[in-house]
CSV table of C-alpha atoms in Angstrom, one decimal:
chain,number,residue,atom,x,y,z
A,1,UNK,CA,51.4,-70.2,76.4
A,2,UNK,CA,49.1,-69.0,79.2
A,3,UNK,CA,46.0,-67.2,78.5
A,4,UNK,CA,45.3,-64.3,81.1
A,5,UNK,CA,42.1,-62.5,81.4
A,6,UNK,CA,41.8,-59.0,81.7
A,7,UNK,CA,39.4,-56.0,82.0
A,8,UNK,CA,40.0,-52.3,81.7
A,9,UNK,CA,38.2,-49.4,83.3
A,10,UNK,CA,38.3,-45.5,83.8
A,11,UNK,CA,38.9,-44.6,87.4
A,12,UNK,CA,37.9,-41.3,89.2
A,13,UNK,CA,35.1,-40.6,86.9
A,14,UNK,CA,31.5,-41.5,85.8
A,15,UNK,CA,32.0,-40.6,82.4
A,16,UNK,CA,33.7,-43.1,79.9
A,17,UNK,CA,36.9,-42.1,78.0
A,18,UNK,CA,37.9,-39.6,80.9
A,19,UNK,CA,39.7,-40.3,84.3
A,20,UNK,CA,42.6,-42.5,84.7
A,21,UNK,CA,42.7,-45.8,82.7
A,22,UNK,CA,43.5,-49.1,84.4
A,23,UNK,CA,44.2,-52.5,83.3
A,24,UNK,CA,43.4,-55.4,85.9
A,25,UNK,CA,44.8,-59.0,84.9
A,26,UNK,CA,43.9,-62.3,86.4
A,27,UNK,CA,45.6,-65.7,86.1
A,28,UNK,CA,49.1,-64.6,86.1
A,29,UNK,CA,50.3,-66.6,89.2
A,30,UNK,CA,52.9,-68.4,87.3
A,31,UNK,CA,54.3,-65.3,85.6
A,32,UNK,CA,57.7,-64.1,86.7
A,33,UNK,CA,58.0,-60.3,87.6
A,34,UNK,CA,59.8,-59.4,84.4
A,35,UNK,CA,57.0,-60.5,82.4
A,36,UNK,CA,54.3,-58.7,84.3
A,37,UNK,CA,56.5,-55.7,83.9
A,38,UNK,CA,56.5,-56.5,80.2
A,39,UNK,CA,52.6,-56.8,79.9
A,40,UNK,CA,52.2,-53.5,81.9
A,41,UNK,CA,54.3,-51.8,79.2
A,42,UNK,CA,52.1,-53.4,76.6
A,43,UNK,CA,49.0,-51.8,77.9
A,44,UNK,CA,51.0,-48.6,78.2
A,45,UNK,CA,48.7,-47.2,81.2
A,46,UNK,CA,49.8,-45.5,83.8
A,47,UNK,CA,49.3,-48.5,86.0
A,48,UNK,CA,48.4,-52.2,85.7
A,49,UNK,CA,47.2,-54.4,88.3
A,50,UNK,CA,47.5,-58.1,88.8
A,51,UNK,CA,45.0,-60.0,91.0
A,52,UNK,CA,45.8,-63.0,93.1
A,53,UNK,CA,44.2,-65.1,96.0
A,54,UNK,CA,44.8,-63.7,99.3
A,55,UNK,CA,47.6,-64.6,101.9
A,56,UNK,CA,45.1,-64.0,104.7
A,57,UNK,CA,41.8,-65.5,103.9
A,58,UNK,CA,40.2,-62.7,105.8
A,59,UNK,CA,41.2,-60.4,103.0
A,60,UNK,CA,39.7,-60.3,99.6
A,61,UNK,CA,42.4,-60.4,97.1
A,62,UNK,CA,46.3,-59.8,97.0
A,63,UNK,CA,47.3,-57.3,94.2
A,64,UNK,CA,50.6,-56.3,92.5
A,65,UNK,CA,50.6,-52.8,90.9
A,66,UNK,CA,53.0,-51.9,88.2
A,67,UNK,CA,53.7,-48.6,86.2
A,68,UNK,CA,55.4,-49.1,82.8
A,69,UNK,CA,58.6,-48.5,84.7
A,70,UNK,CA,58.5,-50.3,88.1
A,71,UNK,CA,56.3,-52.0,90.6
A,72,UNK,CA,54.8,-49.9,93.5
A,73,UNK,CA,53.9,-50.8,97.0
A,74,UNK,CA,50.5,-48.8,96.8
A,75,UNK,CA,48.4,-46.6,94.4
A,76,UNK,CA,44.9,-45.2,94.6
A,77,UNK,CA,43.5,-45.7,91.3
A,78,UNK,CA,44.4,-49.2,90.9
A,79,UNK,CA,42.9,-49.8,94.3
A,80,UNK,CA,39.7,-48.1,93.8
A,81,UNK,CA,39.4,-49.5,90.3
A,82,UNK,CA,40.1,-53.2,91.2
A,83,UNK,CA,37.6,-53.2,94.2
A,84,UNK,CA,35.0,-51.7,91.7
A,85,UNK,CA,35.6,-54.4,89.0
A,86,UNK,CA,35.6,-57.1,91.4
A,87,UNK,CA,32.1,-56.1,92.6
A,88,UNK,CA,30.8,-55.4,89.4
A,89,UNK,CA,31.9,-58.7,87.9
A,90,UNK,CA,30.4,-60.8,90.6
A,91,UNK,CA,33.7,-62.0,91.9
A,92,UNK,CA,32.8,-60.3,95.3
A,93,UNK,CA,29.6,-61.0,96.5
A,94,UNK,CA,27.8,-57.5,96.9
A,95,UNK,CA,25.2,-59.0,99.2
A,96,UNK,CA,22.0,-57.0,99.9
A,97,UNK,CA,23.0,-53.8,101.8
A,98,UNK,CA,24.2,-50.5,100.2
A,99,UNK,CA,28.0,-51.1,100.7
A,100,UNK,CA,30.4,-53.9,100.8
A,101,UNK,CA,33.9,-53.8,102.1
A,102,UNK,CA,36.8,-55.1,99.8
A,103,UNK,CA,40.4,-55.6,101.5
A,104,UNK,CA,43.4,-55.6,99.3
A,105,UNK,CA,46.7,-56.7,100.1
A,106,UNK,CA,49.3,-54.5,98.8
A,107,UNK,CA,52.8,-53.9,99.5
A,108,UNK,CA,52.1,-51.2,102.2
A,109,UNK,CA,49.7,-53.8,104.0
A,110,UNK,CA,45.9,-54.5,103.5
A,111,UNK,CA,43.9,-51.5,102.3
A,112,UNK,CA,40.2,-51.5,103.0
A,113,UNK,CA,38.0,-50.0,100.3
A,114,UNK,CA,34.4,-49.5,100.9
A,115,UNK,CA,32.4,-49.9,97.7
A,116,UNK,CA,28.8,-48.1,97.7
A,117,UNK,CA,26.1,-49.8,95.9
A,118,UNK,CA,22.8,-48.9,94.1
A,119,UNK,CA,20.6,-51.6,93.3
A,120,UNK,CA,23.4,-54.2,94.0
A,121,UNK,CA,25.7,-52.4,91.5
A,122,UNK,CA,28.8,-50.3,92.4
A,123,UNK,CA,28.6,-46.6,92.1
A,124,UNK,CA,31.4,-45.2,94.1
A,125,UNK,CA,34.4,-46.6,96.2
A,126,UNK,CA,36.5,-45.1,99.1
A,127,UNK,CA,39.9,-46.3,100.3
A,128,UNK,CA,41.5,-45.8,103.6
A,129,UNK,CA,45.3,-45.6,103.5
A,130,UNK,CA,47.2,-48.1,105.2
A,131,UNK,CA,50.0,-45.9,106.4
A,132,UNK,CA,49.8,-42.8,108.5
A,133,UNK,CA,51.1,-39.7,106.9
A,134,UNK,CA,54.8,-38.6,106.9
A,135,UNK,CA,56.0,-35.0,106.3
A,136,UNK,CA,59.4,-33.9,105.5
A,137,UNK,CA,60.6,-30.5,104.6
A,138,UNK,CA,64.2,-31.0,103.2
A,139,UNK,CA,63.0,-29.8,99.6
A,140,UNK,CA,64.2,-27.6,96.8
A,141,UNK,CA,63.5,-23.8,97.3
A,142,UNK,CA,60.6,-22.1,95.9
A,143,UNK,CA,62.7,-20.5,93.2
A,144,UNK,CA,64.4,-23.7,92.2
A,145,UNK,CA,60.9,-25.4,92.1
A,146,UNK,CA,59.5,-22.7,90.1
A,147,UNK,CA,62.1,-23.3,87.4
A,148,UNK,CA,61.6,-27.0,87.6
A,149,UNK,CA,57.8,-26.5,86.8
A,150,UNK,CA,58.5,-23.8,84.1
A,151,UNK,CA,56.9,-21.0,86.4
A,152,UNK,CA,57.9,-18.0,88.2
A,153,UNK,CA,58.8,-17.9,91.7
A,154,UNK,CA,55.4,-15.9,92.8
A,155,UNK,CA,53.3,-18.5,91.2
A,156,UNK,CA,54.1,-20.7,94.5
A,157,UNK,CA,52.7,-20.1,97.5
A,158,UNK,CA,54.9,-19.3,100.8
A,159,UNK,CA,54.4,-19.1,104.5
A,160,UNK,CA,52.7,-22.1,106.2
A,161,UNK,CA,51.8,-23.3,102.6
A,162,UNK,CA,55.3,-23.9,101.5
A,163,UNK,CA,56.2,-27.0,99.6
A,164,UNK,CA,56.7,-30.3,101.6
A,165,UNK,CA,57.2,-33.8,100.9
A,166,UNK,CA,54.5,-36.1,102.3
A,167,UNK,CA,53.7,-40.0,102.0
A,168,UNK,CA,50.9,-42.1,102.5
A,169,UNK,CA,52.5,-45.2,101.1
A,170,UNK,CA,54.2,-43.3,98.2
A,171,UNK,CA,56.0,-39.8,99.0
A,172,UNK,CA,55.1,-36.9,96.7
A,173,UNK,CA,56.2,-33.3,96.8
A,174,UNK,CA,53.1,-30.9,97.4
A,175,UNK,CA,53.7,-27.7,95.7
A,176,UNK,CA,50.8,-25.3,96.3
A,177,UNK,CA,50.3,-22.7,93.7
A,178,UNK,CA,48.8,-19.3,93.6
A,179,UNK,CA,46.2,-20.0,91.0
A,180,UNK,CA,44.6,-22.4,88.7
A,181,UNK,CA,46.3,-20.6,86.0
A,182,UNK,CA,49.6,-21.4,87.4
A,183,UNK,CA,48.5,-25.0,87.6
A,184,UNK,CA,47.5,-24.9,84.0
A,185,UNK,CA,50.7,-23.5,82.9
A,186,UNK,CA,53.1,-25.8,84.9
A,187,UNK,CA,55.6,-27.9,82.9
A,188,UNK,CA,58.3,-29.9,84.0
A,189,UNK,CA,61.7,-29.2,82.8
A,190,UNK,CA,63.3,-32.7,82.9
A,191,UNK,CA,67.0,-31.8,83.0
A,192,UNK,CA,66.3,-29.5,86.2
A,193,UNK,CA,64.2,-32.2,87.7
A,194,UNK,CA,66.9,-34.6,87.1
A,195,UNK,CA,69.4,-32.3,88.7
A,196,UNK,CA,67.5,-31.2,91.8
A,197,UNK,CA,64.9,-34.2,92.5
A,198,UNK,CA,65.6,-37.4,90.8
A,199,UNK,CA,66.2,-40.1,93.3
A,200,UNK,CA,65.1,-37.9,96.4
A,201,UNK,CA,62.4,-38.8,98.7
A,202,UNK,CA,59.4,-37.1,97.4
A,203,UNK,CA,60.7,-36.5,93.9
A,204,UNK,CA,57.3,-36.9,92.0
A,205,UNK,CA,55.5,-33.7,92.0
A,206,UNK,CA,51.6,-32.5,92.8
A,207,UNK,CA,50.9,-29.0,92.0
A,208,UNK,CA,47.5,-27.5,93.1
A,209,UNK,CA,45.6,-24.5,93.8
A,210,UNK,CA,42.6,-23.5,95.5
A,211,UNK,CA,39.5,-22.6,93.3
A,212,UNK,CA,36.0,-21.5,93.5
A,213,UNK,CA,33.1,-24.2,93.5
A,214,UNK,CA,32.3,-23.0,89.8
A,215,UNK,CA,34.4,-23.0,86.8
A,216,UNK,CA,35.9,-19.9,85.8
A,217,UNK,CA,34.7,-18.5,82.4
A,218,UNK,CA,38.4,-17.2,81.8
A,219,UNK,CA,39.7,-20.7,82.1
A,220,UNK,CA,39.1,-22.1,78.5
A,221,UNK,CA,40.5,-25.5,79.6
A,222,UNK,CA,37.6,-26.3,82.0
A,223,UNK,CA,34.1,-27.7,81.0
A,224,UNK,CA,32.1,-26.3,84.0
A,225,UNK,CA,30.0,-29.6,84.4
A,226,UNK,CA,33.2,-31.7,84.9
A,227,UNK,CA,34.7,-29.6,87.9
A,228,UNK,CA,31.6,-28.3,89.5
A,229,UNK,CA,31.8,-28.2,93.1
A,230,UNK,CA,35.4,-28.9,93.2
A,231,UNK,CA,37.7,-26.5,95.3
A,232,UNK,CA,41.0,-27.9,94.3
A,233,UNK,CA,42.6,-28.0,90.8
A,234,UNK,CA,45.6,-30.4,90.8
A,235,UNK,CA,48.1,-32.0,88.4
A,236,UNK,CA,50.5,-34.7,89.1
A,237,UNK,CA,53.9,-35.4,87.3
A,238,UNK,CA,55.8,-38.7,88.1
A,239,UNK,CA,58.7,-38.6,85.7
A,240,UNK,CA,60.6,-41.2,88.0
A,241,UNK,CA,58.2,-43.8,87.7
A,242,UNK,CA,58.0,-43.4,83.9
A,243,UNK,CA,54.6,-41.5,83.7
A,244,UNK,CA,55.1,-37.8,82.8
A,245,UNK,CA,51.7,-36.7,83.8
A,246,UNK,CA,49.0,-38.8,85.5
A,247,UNK,CA,45.3,-38.0,85.2
A,248,UNK,CA,44.2,-38.9,88.5
A,249,UNK,CA,46.4,-40.1,91.3
A,250,UNK,CA,44.8,-41.3,94.4
A,251,UNK,CA,48.1,-41.9,96.5
A,252,UNK,CA,49.1,-38.2,95.9
A,253,UNK,CA,45.6,-37.0,96.8
A,254,UNK,CA,45.8,-38.8,99.9
A,255,UNK,CA,49.2,-37.0,100.5
A,256,UNK,CA,47.3,-33.7,99.7
A,257,UNK,CA,44.5,-34.5,102.3
A,258,UNK,CA,47.3,-35.0,104.9
A,259,UNK,CA,49.2,-31.9,103.8
A,260,UNK,CA,46.0,-29.8,104.1
A,261,UNK,CA,44.8,-31.3,107.3
A,262,UNK,CA,48.1,-30.4,109.0
A,263,UNK,CA,47.6,-26.9,108.0
A,264,UNK,CA,43.9,-26.4,109.1
A,265,UNK,CA,43.2,-24.1,111.9
A,266,UNK,CA,41.4,-25.7,114.8
A,267,UNK,CA,38.4,-23.3,114.4
A,268,UNK,CA,37.7,-24.6,110.7
A,269,UNK,CA,37.3,-28.3,111.6
A,270,UNK,CA,33.7,-29.6,111.4
A,271,UNK,CA,31.8,-30.9,114.4
A,272,UNK,CA,32.6,-34.4,113.1
A,273,UNK,CA,36.4,-33.8,112.9
A,274,UNK,CA,36.3,-34.8,109.1
A,275,UNK,CA,37.7,-32.4,106.6
A,276,UNK,CA,36.6,-32.8,103.2
A,277,UNK,CA,37.7,-31.7,99.6
A,278,UNK,CA,36.8,-32.2,96.0
A,279,UNK,CA,39.8,-32.3,93.3
A,280,UNK,CA,39.7,-31.8,89.9
A,281,UNK,CA,42.7,-33.3,88.3
A,282,UNK,CA,43.5,-34.4,84.6
A,283,UNK,CA,41.9,-31.6,82.9
A,284,UNK,CA,44.9,-30.4,81.1
A,285,UNK,CA,45.5,-33.7,79.7
A,286,UNK,CA,41.9,-34.1,78.3
A,287,UNK,CA,41.2,-36.9,81.0
A,288,UNK,CA,39.2,-34.9,83.6
A,289,UNK,CA,38.9,-36.7,86.8
A,290,UNK,CA,37.1,-36.0,90.2
A,291,UNK,CA,38.5,-37.4,93.6
A,292,UNK,CA,36.8,-37.0,97.0
A,293,UNK,CA,39.3,-36.7,100.0
A,294,UNK,CA,38.7,-37.1,103.5
A,295,UNK,CA,40.9,-36.5,106.4
A,296,UNK,CA,40.1,-37.2,110.2
A,297,UNK,CA,41.3,-34.3,112.5
A,298,UNK,CA,41.0,-34.7,116.2
A,299,UNK,CA,42.7,-32.5,118.9
A,300,UNK,CA,45.0,-31.5,116.3
A,301,UNK,CA,46.1,-35.0,115.1
A,302,UNK,CA,45.5,-36.7,111.9
A,303,UNK,CA,43.4,-39.7,111.8
A,304,UNK,CA,42.3,-41.7,108.8
A,305,UNK,CA,43.0,-40.5,105.3
A,306,UNK,CA,40.3,-41.6,102.7
A,307,UNK,CA,40.2,-41.1,99.0
A,308,UNK,CA,37.0,-42.0,96.8
A,309,UNK,CA,35.6,-41.8,93.5
A,310,UNK,CA,33.6,-43.6,90.8
A,311,UNK,CA,34.7,-46.1,88.1
A,312,UNK,CA,33.4,-47.0,84.7
A,313,UNK,CA,34.1,-50.5,83.2
A,314,UNK,CA,35.3,-50.1,79.6
A,315,UNK,CA,36.5,-53.3,78.1
A,316,UNK,CA,37.2,-57.2,78.6
A,317,UNK,CA,39.3,-59.8,76.9
A,318,UNK,CA,42.2,-62.3,77.0
A,319,UNK,CA,46.0,-61.8,76.4
A,320,UNK,CA,48.2,-64.7,75.3
A,321,UNK,CA,51.5,-64.6,76.6
A,322,UNK,CA,53.9,-66.0,74.3
A,323,UNK,CA,57.7,-66.9,74.8
């Protein structure tokens, strides 16, 4: 009966009991995939990570990432949370500088994560996606997507901001909405999702809307302090991965950065060529999260896509695997 060590953390937040929960498990080298999947269902978080020695000694660790329904080649909040936890626990030497580079081997390839430090302790981590963005436009009509999301067709944005499927490792269907109120009202109708999107490339949904830098007094679901400075409000629905809604989704937000960068007018690009956004997600779930996005854009071409945020360590313990 192997005994595994684990820690849990809340990712994309600096406040305990918010953000996206993550379990990180060590010592599972001898366990088969079906047992890893069972352990993931036992924790019942949106994702659980299993950490191993790297294949390439130049990298920090190898990780396998599972949702309750399947294994993923890449995911943002497990990447950010694992890098933070390795540094916070001392498993990775923080050195004497103000940041340390952690490279995690994932299904998409090595994913670099810069962990920023204060007095030797991690405060913020930022990943760079291993895959360049890919975009496809063979998606349902606005009317069909509105029905899937329990919205009216005029709640969706058209024109250049029409929905599109984007992947930076995992495909998501980007659905721009006309208002934060529409984001709040969105609900997936499972039967319609199954009929139109299940099994397609980009079947998982990200809805978002631009917002002001201050929370609206007319939006009762928002604590102004939680989303102050955020210019995008988002929700992510992942029924195909047995996660009805996710409170903070780094992989989807990487796709969002790529989607927005591809639609940015050249005159709006900063001198350094880096576009930046602050995203509030998970508010409707009672797990408010904050994600910082960056996309490099030079001569109309998208370069590096980065997603960052903070992590709070929450618990540690041992898991005895019987049977």
